[in-house]
């Protein structure tokens, strides 16, 4: 019933904004068809506000949007639609800040010939998902995201330009440069750095071409990482890393700004770890042997906090390994995939009889990482959130961002804390907390309207009704419909 009244109000609004001739921004026809609410003034009436700061939800508020910004948040009061003002009756709905996805990607990892034994012939390739990924993110409530390593950097930069110009739908992008990967690499599409000077040149070139972040990868050397960090910092750009050859502690001391994948890929205790070389264990051993109350964990967390190194939690990409029928299957997510992507998804969910059980207890590692992430936050560390839609293929853009929030709650954060990690913390990391990341007067109207109350039941974050980006309300269902059967192809 509420939905019906919402839709009526929206239909009314659309005709109004056309009549008043004040349609904000210059959205192309291609974008306009995904817009559900657009009006000079919008009132989200009688809505529950989860403001992204971690404080308890506030019932029955009116949130007023004008000129793409949140102009006021007032006590809930009945207001009627009028010329230039659209009122959405949102009793039973909640509003939270747009998700700031900090480990998101615009590609898919394809393993040709993947079989039921999980074998595939090299090379694995990462086809660019410039069409589907931005729509999936926006539909899920992601309004800003870091690409966290690019394989087609020009495509990502031009996509950002076209989204900002209103030509294509999608979130605001922090485009990460090509992966800063060492000389030895599994991935053909990554640059394979040969020296610190090579690293410096790469950073400078791409920074000059508009890249706004960098990510170091598994086989980089300490000297190359240092050179990249210095070059990036000279231009006010931050560097994160999915590391292996360099330990977390070493990277913190070299000045890195962020480390990906929670505590899963720290290699400092791995047997046979040689400097500048990735270990066989790639961090599993260290995670298994680093209880949160151990001296090693305390020392590491202290070092990270002292050096202001953020940690990005990417629980969804590890969830499948934890077993037990994880992750839950979402029909909408399957619907987004090509038949081939769906087949790969199901093959990877099966454990072939011939495949030996993993040497470490993956469910224990999953829990251990969650405990370390909580210890890091308790010690004052800045935890960020992202799904990392790669790996097993069971993490899909947008749906994965929502799942990350649910898994943070499973880790022991309260629902409003989990939402803060996925919204305000990312904004703080990017130095954009004055514009985005929470619901406050004067901030950009990047908002997610949700049916239900995720402050009580976190899975309600999946029930996205409207996504506002810069004050324009997008229809998640229309965005999802446009992607149907395409994720995994383009
Ligand atoms: Zn990734």
Short mmCIF file of C-alpha atoms in Angstrom, two decimals, residues 4-461:
data_model
loop_
_atom_site.label_atom_id
_atom_site.label_comp_id
_atom_site.label_asym_id
_atom_site.label_seq_id
_atom_site.Cartn_x
_atom_site.Cartn_y
_atom_site.Cartn_z
CA UNK A 4 1.42 2.35 -4.23
CA UNK A 5 1.24 5.76 -2.62
CA UNK A 6 4.95 6.23 -3.18
CA UNK A 7 4.55 5.46 -6.84
CA UNK A 8 1.63 7.84 -7.19
CA UNK A 9 3.66 10.61 -5.64
CA UNK A 10 6.50 9.85 -7.98
CA UNK A 11 4.38 9.83 -11.09
CA UNK A 12 3.03 13.17 -10.00
CA UNK A 13 6.54 14.46 -9.40
CA UNK A 14 7.77 13.50 -12.82
CA UNK A 15 5.06 15.45 -14.56
CA UNK A 16 5.67 18.37 -12.23
CA UNK A 17 9.37 18.58 -12.86
CA UNK A 18 8.73 18.62 -16.58
CA UNK A 19 6.01 21.25 -16.23
CA UNK A 20 8.15 23.51 -14.07
CA UNK A 21 10.97 23.22 -16.58
CA UNK A 22 13.42 22.90 -13.72
CA UNK A 23 14.61 19.38 -14.26
CA UNK A 24 17.94 19.47 -12.42
CA UNK A 25 21.16 18.42 -14.07
CA UNK A 26 21.42 17.48 -17.68
CA UNK A 27 20.71 13.79 -17.50
CA UNK A 28 20.67 12.08 -20.87
CA UNK A 29 17.66 10.09 -22.04
CA UNK A 30 19.65 6.94 -21.31
CA UNK A 31 19.92 7.93 -17.66
CA UNK A 32 16.51 9.56 -17.39
CA UNK A 33 14.74 6.29 -18.01
CA UNK A 34 16.08 4.92 -14.71
CA UNK A 35 14.98 7.97 -12.73
CA UNK A 36 11.94 7.63 -10.52
CA UNK A 37 12.04 10.84 -8.47
CA UNK A 38 13.23 14.18 -9.73
CA UNK A 39 11.97 17.49 -8.46
CA UNK A 40 13.42 20.81 -7.32
CA UNK A 41 12.36 19.96 -3.76
CA UNK A 42 11.77 16.49 -2.37
CA UNK A 43 10.48 15.65 1.09
CA UNK A 44 11.03 12.18 2.48
CA UNK A 45 8.14 12.31 4.92
CA UNK A 46 7.80 10.29 8.13
CA UNK A 47 10.95 8.29 7.44
CA UNK A 48 13.27 6.56 9.91
CA UNK A 49 16.76 8.08 9.65
CA UNK A 50 19.90 5.95 10.06
CA UNK A 51 22.38 8.76 9.61
CA UNK A 52 25.60 6.80 9.07
CA UNK A 53 27.42 8.07 12.17
CA UNK A 54 26.69 4.95 14.20
CA UNK A 55 24.16 6.65 16.47
CA UNK A 56 20.74 5.00 16.97
CA UNK A 57 18.10 5.37 14.26
CA UNK A 58 15.71 8.31 14.70
CA UNK A 59 12.05 7.57 14.04
CA UNK A 60 9.64 9.74 12.11
CA UNK A 61 11.66 12.45 10.40
CA UNK A 62 11.16 14.63 7.35
CA UNK A 63 14.30 14.78 5.21
CA UNK A 64 14.26 17.65 2.73
CA UNK A 65 16.30 17.56 -0.47
CA UNK A 66 16.90 20.69 -2.54
CA UNK A 67 19.33 21.32 -5.38
CA UNK A 68 20.94 17.91 -4.98
CA UNK A 69 21.69 18.47 -1.29
CA UNK A 70 20.06 17.63 2.01
CA UNK A 71 18.70 21.00 3.08
CA UNK A 72 17.06 20.03 6.37
CA UNK A 73 16.12 17.15 8.66
CA UNK A 74 13.06 17.90 10.73
CA UNK A 75 10.60 16.16 12.98
CA UNK A 76 8.08 14.20 10.90
CA UNK A 77 5.10 16.28 9.84
CA UNK A 78 2.38 15.93 7.23
CA UNK A 79 3.13 17.94 4.12
CA UNK A 80 1.41 17.98 0.78
CA UNK A 81 3.00 17.88 -2.65
CA UNK A 82 2.86 21.23 -4.41
CA UNK A 83 4.34 22.80 -7.51
CA UNK A 84 8.06 22.07 -7.40
CA UNK A 85 7.78 19.93 -4.26
CA UNK A 86 7.43 16.16 -4.28
CA UNK A 87 6.46 14.43 -1.05
CA UNK A 88 7.12 10.74 -0.55
CA UNK A 89 5.16 9.18 2.29
CA UNK A 90 7.75 6.86 3.82
CA UNK A 91 6.10 5.47 6.92
CA UNK A 92 7.59 1.99 7.38
CA UNK A 93 10.68 2.93 5.39
CA UNK A 94 14.19 3.90 6.48
CA UNK A 95 16.77 6.13 4.86
CA UNK A 96 20.52 5.64 5.18
CA UNK A 97 23.48 7.28 3.43
CA UNK A 98 24.53 5.94 0.04
CA UNK A 99 27.06 3.14 0.39
CA UNK A 100 30.69 4.15 -0.12
CA UNK A 101 32.12 0.92 -1.54
CA UNK A 102 35.83 0.71 -0.93
CA UNK A 103 36.72 -2.60 -2.58
CA UNK A 104 34.55 -2.61 -5.66
CA UNK A 105 35.53 -3.55 -9.18
CA UNK A 106 34.37 -2.91 -12.73
CA UNK A 107 35.44 -6.31 -14.07
CA UNK A 108 34.61 -9.97 -13.74
CA UNK A 109 37.17 -12.77 -13.50
CA UNK A 110 36.51 -15.32 -16.22
CA UNK A 111 38.12 -18.74 -16.11
CA UNK A 112 37.57 -20.30 -19.49
CA UNK A 113 36.86 -24.05 -19.37
CA UNK A 114 36.21 -24.07 -15.63
CA UNK A 115 35.14 -27.63 -14.87
CA UNK A 116 33.50 -29.46 -12.01
CA UNK A 117 36.96 -30.11 -10.52
CA UNK A 118 37.50 -26.33 -10.29
CA UNK A 119 40.18 -26.60 -12.96
CA UNK A 120 40.57 -24.16 -15.81
CA UNK A 121 43.28 -23.55 -18.35
CA UNK A 122 45.28 -20.38 -17.98
CA UNK A 123 45.15 -17.55 -18.60
CA UNK A 124 42.29 -16.29 -16.47
CA UNK A 125 40.99 -13.03 -17.87
CA UNK A 126 39.17 -10.11 -16.37
CA UNK A 127 36.55 -8.88 -18.85
CA UNK A 128 35.49 -5.31 -18.24
CA UNK A 129 31.92 -4.91 -16.86
CA UNK A 130 31.45 -1.29 -17.81
CA UNK A 131 27.81 -1.85 -18.74
CA UNK A 132 26.52 -4.05 -15.93
CA UNK A 133 28.62 -3.23 -12.86
CA UNK A 134 27.77 0.49 -12.48
CA UNK A 135 24.04 -0.29 -12.77
CA UNK A 136 24.25 -3.14 -10.24
CA UNK A 137 26.11 -0.92 -7.79
CA UNK A 138 23.71 1.98 -8.09
CA UNK A 139 20.67 -0.31 -7.81
CA UNK A 140 22.02 -1.68 -4.52
CA UNK A 141 22.54 1.77 -3.01
CA UNK A 142 26.21 2.32 -3.79
CA UNK A 143 26.57 6.02 -4.64
CA UNK A 144 30.37 6.28 -4.42
CA UNK A 145 32.95 3.57 -5.01
CA UNK A 146 36.63 2.98 -5.41
CA UNK A 147 37.46 0.71 -8.35
CA UNK A 148 40.34 -0.80 -6.30
CA UNK A 149 42.51 -1.78 -9.25
CA UNK A 150 41.68 -1.35 -12.91
CA UNK A 151 42.29 -3.55 -15.93
CA UNK A 152 40.98 -1.04 -18.45
CA UNK A 153 41.97 2.21 -16.87
CA UNK A 154 41.00 4.41 -19.80
CA UNK A 155 37.56 2.81 -19.85
CA UNK A 156 37.14 3.45 -16.12
CA UNK A 157 38.27 7.07 -16.44
CA UNK A 158 35.97 7.73 -19.38
CA UNK A 159 33.12 5.97 -17.59
CA UNK A 160 33.61 8.27 -14.60
CA UNK A 161 33.49 11.24 -16.92
CA UNK A 162 30.30 10.05 -18.61
CA UNK A 163 28.58 9.25 -15.30
CA UNK A 164 29.46 12.67 -13.89
CA UNK A 165 28.25 14.29 -17.12
CA UNK A 166 24.87 12.54 -16.78
CA UNK A 167 25.39 10.40 -19.88
CA UNK A 168 25.47 7.01 -18.13
CA UNK A 169 23.94 5.68 -14.91
CA UNK A 170 26.25 4.68 -12.07
CA UNK A 171 27.86 5.73 -8.81
CA UNK A 172 30.55 8.37 -8.36
CA UNK A 173 33.89 6.71 -9.05
CA UNK A 174 37.27 6.90 -7.40
CA UNK A 175 39.21 5.38 -10.28
CA UNK A 176 42.16 3.30 -9.12
CA UNK A 177 45.10 2.99 -11.49
CA UNK A 178 46.41 -0.24 -13.01
CA UNK A 179 47.48 -2.74 -10.34
CA UNK A 180 50.98 -2.10 -9.04
CA UNK A 181 52.07 -5.72 -9.43
CA UNK A 182 55.57 -7.18 -9.26
CA UNK A 183 57.49 -8.90 -12.03
CA UNK A 184 55.85 -12.28 -11.42
CA UNK A 185 52.11 -12.37 -11.79
CA UNK A 186 49.20 -14.70 -12.44
CA UNK A 187 47.28 -11.93 -14.20
CA UNK A 188 48.22 -11.00 -17.74
CA UNK A 189 46.30 -7.74 -17.64
CA UNK A 190 48.31 -6.22 -14.82
CA UNK A 191 51.48 -4.18 -15.29
CA UNK A 192 54.49 -6.20 -14.11
CA UNK A 193 56.80 -3.69 -12.48
CA UNK A 194 60.51 -4.14 -13.02
CA UNK A 195 61.98 -1.49 -10.70
CA UNK A 196 61.14 1.30 -8.24
CA UNK A 197 61.57 3.80 -11.05
CA UNK A 198 59.08 1.87 -13.15
CA UNK A 199 56.61 2.12 -10.26
CA UNK A 200 57.17 5.86 -9.94
CA UNK A 201 56.66 6.43 -13.67
CA UNK A 202 53.45 4.40 -13.72
CA UNK A 203 52.01 6.35 -10.78
CA UNK A 204 52.93 9.71 -12.28
CA UNK A 205 51.56 8.86 -15.72
CA UNK A 206 48.19 7.69 -14.46
CA UNK A 207 47.87 10.42 -11.85
CA UNK A 208 48.35 12.90 -14.70
CA UNK A 209 45.54 11.14 -16.57
CA UNK A 210 43.02 11.46 -13.76
CA UNK A 211 43.42 8.37 -11.60
CA UNK A 212 42.58 9.20 -7.97
CA UNK A 213 43.91 6.14 -6.10
CA UNK A 214 46.35 3.26 -6.48
CA UNK A 215 46.52 -0.34 -5.37
CA UNK A 216 49.63 -2.41 -4.87
CA UNK A 217 49.36 -6.13 -5.55
CA UNK A 218 50.68 -9.44 -4.30
CA UNK A 219 54.18 -9.61 -5.79
CA UNK A 220 55.39 -6.01 -5.51
CA UNK A 221 58.73 -5.46 -3.75
CA UNK A 222 59.19 -3.13 -0.79
CA UNK A 223 61.34 -0.78 -2.87
CA UNK A 224 58.71 -0.58 -5.65
CA UNK A 225 55.95 -0.05 -3.09
CA UNK A 226 57.92 2.72 -1.40
CA UNK A 227 58.55 4.48 -4.72
CA UNK A 228 54.86 4.25 -5.63
CA UNK A 229 53.73 5.60 -2.23
CA UNK A 230 56.13 8.56 -2.41
CA UNK A 231 55.04 9.44 -5.96
CA UNK A 232 51.34 9.11 -5.11
CA UNK A 233 51.58 11.11 -1.88
CA UNK A 234 53.37 13.91 -3.69
CA UNK A 235 50.17 14.30 -5.68
CA UNK A 236 47.85 13.89 -2.70
CA UNK A 237 46.77 10.41 -3.81
CA UNK A 238 46.37 7.43 -1.49
CA UNK A 239 47.68 3.91 -1.96
CA UNK A 240 46.11 0.69 -0.79
CA UNK A 241 47.34 -2.87 -1.22
CA UNK A 242 46.32 -6.49 -1.52
CA UNK A 243 49.72 -7.67 -0.37
CA UNK A 244 51.63 -10.90 0.08
CA UNK A 245 55.30 -10.23 -0.73
CA UNK A 246 55.22 -7.27 1.68
CA UNK A 247 53.80 -7.83 5.18
CA UNK A 248 51.22 -5.52 6.77
CA UNK A 249 53.78 -4.20 9.20
CA UNK A 250 56.33 -3.50 6.50
CA UNK A 251 53.72 -1.73 4.38
CA UNK A 252 52.54 0.38 7.33
CA UNK A 253 56.11 1.47 7.96
CA UNK A 254 56.53 2.30 4.25
CA UNK A 255 53.55 4.67 4.52
CA UNK A 256 50.72 2.76 2.84
CA UNK A 257 47.27 4.23 3.51
CA UNK A 258 45.03 1.16 3.48
CA UNK A 259 45.26 -2.64 3.40
CA UNK A 260 42.71 -4.82 1.62
CA UNK A 261 41.00 -8.03 2.72
CA UNK A 262 40.87 -7.51 6.46
CA UNK A 263 43.61 -9.59 8.05
CA UNK A 264 43.44 -12.40 5.51
CA UNK A 265 46.55 -11.58 3.49
CA UNK A 266 49.11 -10.58 6.09
CA UNK A 267 52.10 -12.90 5.69
CA UNK A 268 54.34 -11.88 8.60
CA UNK A 269 54.20 -15.27 10.40
CA UNK A 270 54.00 -17.48 7.29
CA UNK A 271 56.59 -20.30 7.29
CA UNK A 272 59.46 -19.72 4.88
CA UNK A 273 58.43 -16.12 4.18
CA UNK A 274 61.30 -14.41 2.37
CA UNK A 275 61.54 -10.63 2.05
CA UNK A 276 59.86 -9.31 -1.13
CA UNK A 277 58.50 -12.74 -2.06
CA UNK A 278 54.94 -13.96 -1.64
CA UNK A 279 54.68 -17.00 0.65
CA UNK A 280 52.95 -20.26 -0.30
CA UNK A 281 50.42 -19.77 2.46
CA UNK A 282 49.64 -16.21 1.26
CA UNK A 283 48.54 -15.29 4.76
CA UNK A 284 46.41 -18.25 5.89
CA UNK A 285 49.08 -19.42 8.34
CA UNK A 286 49.54 -15.98 9.84
CA UNK A 287 45.79 -15.51 10.30
CA UNK A 288 45.47 -18.94 11.92
CA UNK A 289 48.28 -18.15 14.34
CA UNK A 290 47.34 -14.59 15.22
CA UNK A 291 44.64 -14.62 17.87
CA UNK A 292 43.34 -11.10 18.62
CA UNK A 293 44.79 -11.17 22.15
CA UNK A 294 48.23 -12.43 21.03
CA UNK A 295 51.26 -10.11 21.37
CA UNK A 296 51.70 -10.23 17.55
CA UNK A 297 48.15 -9.06 16.91
CA UNK A 298 48.38 -6.32 19.52
CA UNK A 299 51.66 -5.10 18.11
CA UNK A 300 50.34 -5.15 14.52
CA UNK A 301 47.12 -3.31 15.36
CA UNK A 302 49.08 -0.72 17.34
CA UNK A 303 51.39 -0.20 14.37
CA UNK A 304 48.48 0.18 11.93
CA UNK A 305 46.64 2.65 14.14
CA UNK A 306 49.82 4.64 14.84
CA UNK A 307 50.52 4.95 11.11
CA UNK A 308 46.84 5.75 10.30
CA UNK A 309 46.52 2.74 8.03
CA UNK A 310 42.91 1.83 7.27
CA UNK A 311 41.80 -1.78 6.78
CA UNK A 312 39.21 -2.74 4.18
CA UNK A 313 36.94 -5.58 5.21
CA UNK A 314 35.96 -7.74 2.22
CA UNK A 315 34.10 -10.57 3.95
CA UNK A 316 31.88 -11.63 1.01
CA UNK A 317 34.81 -12.80 -1.12
CA UNK A 318 35.87 -15.19 1.66
CA UNK A 319 32.42 -16.30 2.72
CA UNK A 320 32.14 -19.08 0.14
CA UNK A 321 35.26 -20.75 1.58
CA UNK A 322 33.72 -20.85 5.05
CA UNK A 323 31.38 -23.64 3.89
CA UNK A 324 27.98 -24.43 5.33
CA UNK A 325 25.98 -23.48 2.26
CA UNK A 326 27.40 -19.97 2.25
CA UNK A 327 26.62 -17.50 0.87
CA UNK A 328 22.83 -17.56 0.73
CA UNK A 329 21.61 -17.51 -2.86
CA UNK A 330 19.72 -14.44 -4.06
CA UNK A 331 17.52 -14.88 -7.06
CA UNK A 332 18.08 -11.28 -8.22
CA UNK A 333 21.82 -11.88 -8.18
CA UNK A 334 21.47 -15.05 -10.28
CA UNK A 335 19.16 -13.19 -12.65
CA UNK A 336 21.87 -10.61 -13.31
CA UNK A 337 24.35 -13.26 -14.52
CA UNK A 338 24.92 -14.74 -17.94
CA UNK A 339 24.17 -18.49 -18.12
CA UNK A 340 27.95 -19.12 -18.15
CA UNK A 341 28.52 -16.97 -15.06
CA UNK A 342 25.68 -18.78 -13.32
CA UNK A 343 27.18 -22.14 -14.21
CA UNK A 344 30.59 -21.08 -12.87
CA UNK A 345 28.88 -19.83 -9.72
CA UNK A 346 27.30 -23.22 -9.07
CA UNK A 347 30.44 -25.21 -9.98
CA UNK A 348 32.40 -23.25 -7.43
CA UNK A 349 29.80 -23.89 -4.74
CA UNK A 350 30.29 -27.65 -5.02
CA UNK A 351 33.22 -29.34 -3.38
CA UNK A 352 34.29 -32.06 -5.81
CA UNK A 353 34.87 -35.39 -4.06
CA UNK A 354 38.35 -35.59 -5.54
CA UNK A 355 39.42 -32.22 -4.18
CA UNK A 356 41.32 -32.51 -0.90
CA UNK A 357 39.93 -30.64 2.09
CA UNK A 358 41.83 -27.41 2.79
CA UNK A 359 44.71 -27.77 5.23
CA UNK A 360 43.41 -24.95 7.40
CA UNK A 361 39.91 -24.68 8.81
CA UNK A 362 38.41 -21.99 6.56
CA UNK A 363 35.42 -21.39 8.80
CA UNK A 364 37.80 -20.71 11.68
CA UNK A 365 39.82 -18.27 9.54
CA UNK A 366 36.64 -16.44 8.58
CA UNK A 367 35.71 -16.03 12.24
CA UNK A 368 39.29 -15.12 13.19
CA UNK A 369 39.36 -12.33 10.61
CA UNK A 370 36.05 -10.98 11.91
CA UNK A 371 37.48 -10.95 15.45
CA UNK A 372 40.61 -9.10 14.31
CA UNK A 373 38.54 -6.53 12.43
CA UNK A 374 36.60 -5.84 15.62
CA UNK A 375 39.82 -5.61 17.66
CA UNK A 376 41.19 -3.15 15.08
CA UNK A 377 38.12 -0.92 15.40
CA UNK A 378 38.16 -1.20 19.20
CA UNK A 379 41.77 0.07 19.11
CA UNK A 380 40.71 3.13 17.09
CA UNK A 381 41.41 1.81 13.57
CA UNK A 382 39.44 2.98 10.53
CA UNK A 383 37.64 -0.01 9.01
CA UNK A 384 36.28 0.31 5.45
CA UNK A 385 33.97 -2.04 3.58
CA UNK A 386 33.71 -3.57 0.13
CA UNK A 387 32.63 -6.84 -1.43
CA UNK A 388 35.54 -7.57 -3.85
CA UNK A 389 33.31 -8.95 -6.60
CA UNK A 390 35.81 -11.42 -8.05
CA UNK A 391 37.18 -14.67 -6.81
CA UNK A 392 34.67 -17.46 -6.72
CA UNK A 393 32.11 -15.60 -8.79
CA UNK A 394 29.56 -15.71 -6.01
CA UNK A 395 30.11 -12.08 -5.15
CA UNK A 396 28.24 -9.79 -7.52
CA UNK A 397 28.50 -5.97 -7.60
CA UNK A 398 25.94 -4.28 -5.39
CA UNK A 399 24.50 -7.44 -3.90
CA UNK A 400 27.96 -8.02 -2.47
CA UNK A 401 28.03 -4.53 -0.92
CA UNK A 402 24.81 -5.33 0.92
CA UNK A 403 26.16 -8.73 1.98
CA UNK A 404 29.29 -7.07 3.40
CA UNK A 405 27.11 -4.99 5.73
CA UNK A 406 25.24 -8.12 6.86
CA UNK A 407 28.54 -9.93 7.51
CA UNK A 408 29.87 -7.02 9.56
CA UNK A 409 26.85 -7.54 11.80
CA UNK A 410 27.64 -11.25 11.96
CA UNK A 411 31.17 -10.19 12.99
CA UNK A 412 29.68 -8.49 16.04
CA UNK A 413 29.19 -4.88 14.99
CA UNK A 414 25.77 -3.41 15.69
CA UNK A 415 23.69 -2.73 12.58
CA UNK A 416 24.23 1.05 12.81
CA UNK A 417 27.99 0.54 13.30
CA UNK A 418 28.09 -1.76 10.26
CA UNK A 419 26.28 0.89 8.21
CA UNK A 420 28.76 3.53 9.40
CA UNK A 421 31.69 1.34 8.29
CA UNK A 422 30.10 1.01 4.83
CA UNK A 423 29.25 4.71 4.48
CA UNK A 424 30.88 7.40 6.63
CA UNK A 425 34.18 5.56 7.14
CA UNK A 426 34.79 5.37 3.39
CA UNK A 427 34.03 9.07 3.08
CA UNK A 428 36.46 9.86 5.89
CA UNK A 429 39.17 7.80 4.22
CA UNK A 430 38.63 9.67 0.96
CA UNK A 431 38.63 13.03 2.74
CA UNK A 432 35.08 13.62 1.50
CA UNK A 433 33.22 13.42 4.82
CA UNK A 434 32.06 17.03 4.50
CA UNK A 435 30.13 16.14 1.33
CA UNK A 436 29.10 12.48 1.63
CA UNK A 437 28.89 9.48 3.97
CA UNK A 438 26.23 10.58 6.43
CA UNK A 439 22.82 12.24 6.53
CA UNK A 440 23.23 15.85 7.62
CA UNK A 441 22.03 19.22 6.39
CA UNK A 442 24.36 20.57 3.70
CA UNK A 443 25.64 17.20 2.53
CA UNK A 444 25.02 15.75 -0.91
CA UNK A 445 21.70 13.94 -1.16
CA UNK A 446 23.23 10.49 -1.71
CA UNK A 447 20.66 8.38 0.11
CA UNK A 448 19.16 4.91 0.08
CA UNK A 449 15.47 4.50 0.86
CA UNK A 450 14.86 1.04 2.30
CA UNK A 451 11.68 -0.80 3.10
CA UNK A 452 11.85 -1.95 6.72
CA UNK A 453 14.32 -1.20 9.46
CA UNK A 454 17.94 -2.32 8.93
CA UNK A 455 18.85 -0.87 12.35
CA UNK A 456 16.91 -3.83 13.79
CA UNK A 457 17.09 -6.39 11.00
CA UNK A 458 20.19 -5.89 8.90
CA UNK A 459 18.98 -8.00 5.95
CA UNK A 460 16.51 -5.18 5.26
CA UNK A 461 19.43 -3.41 3.51
#
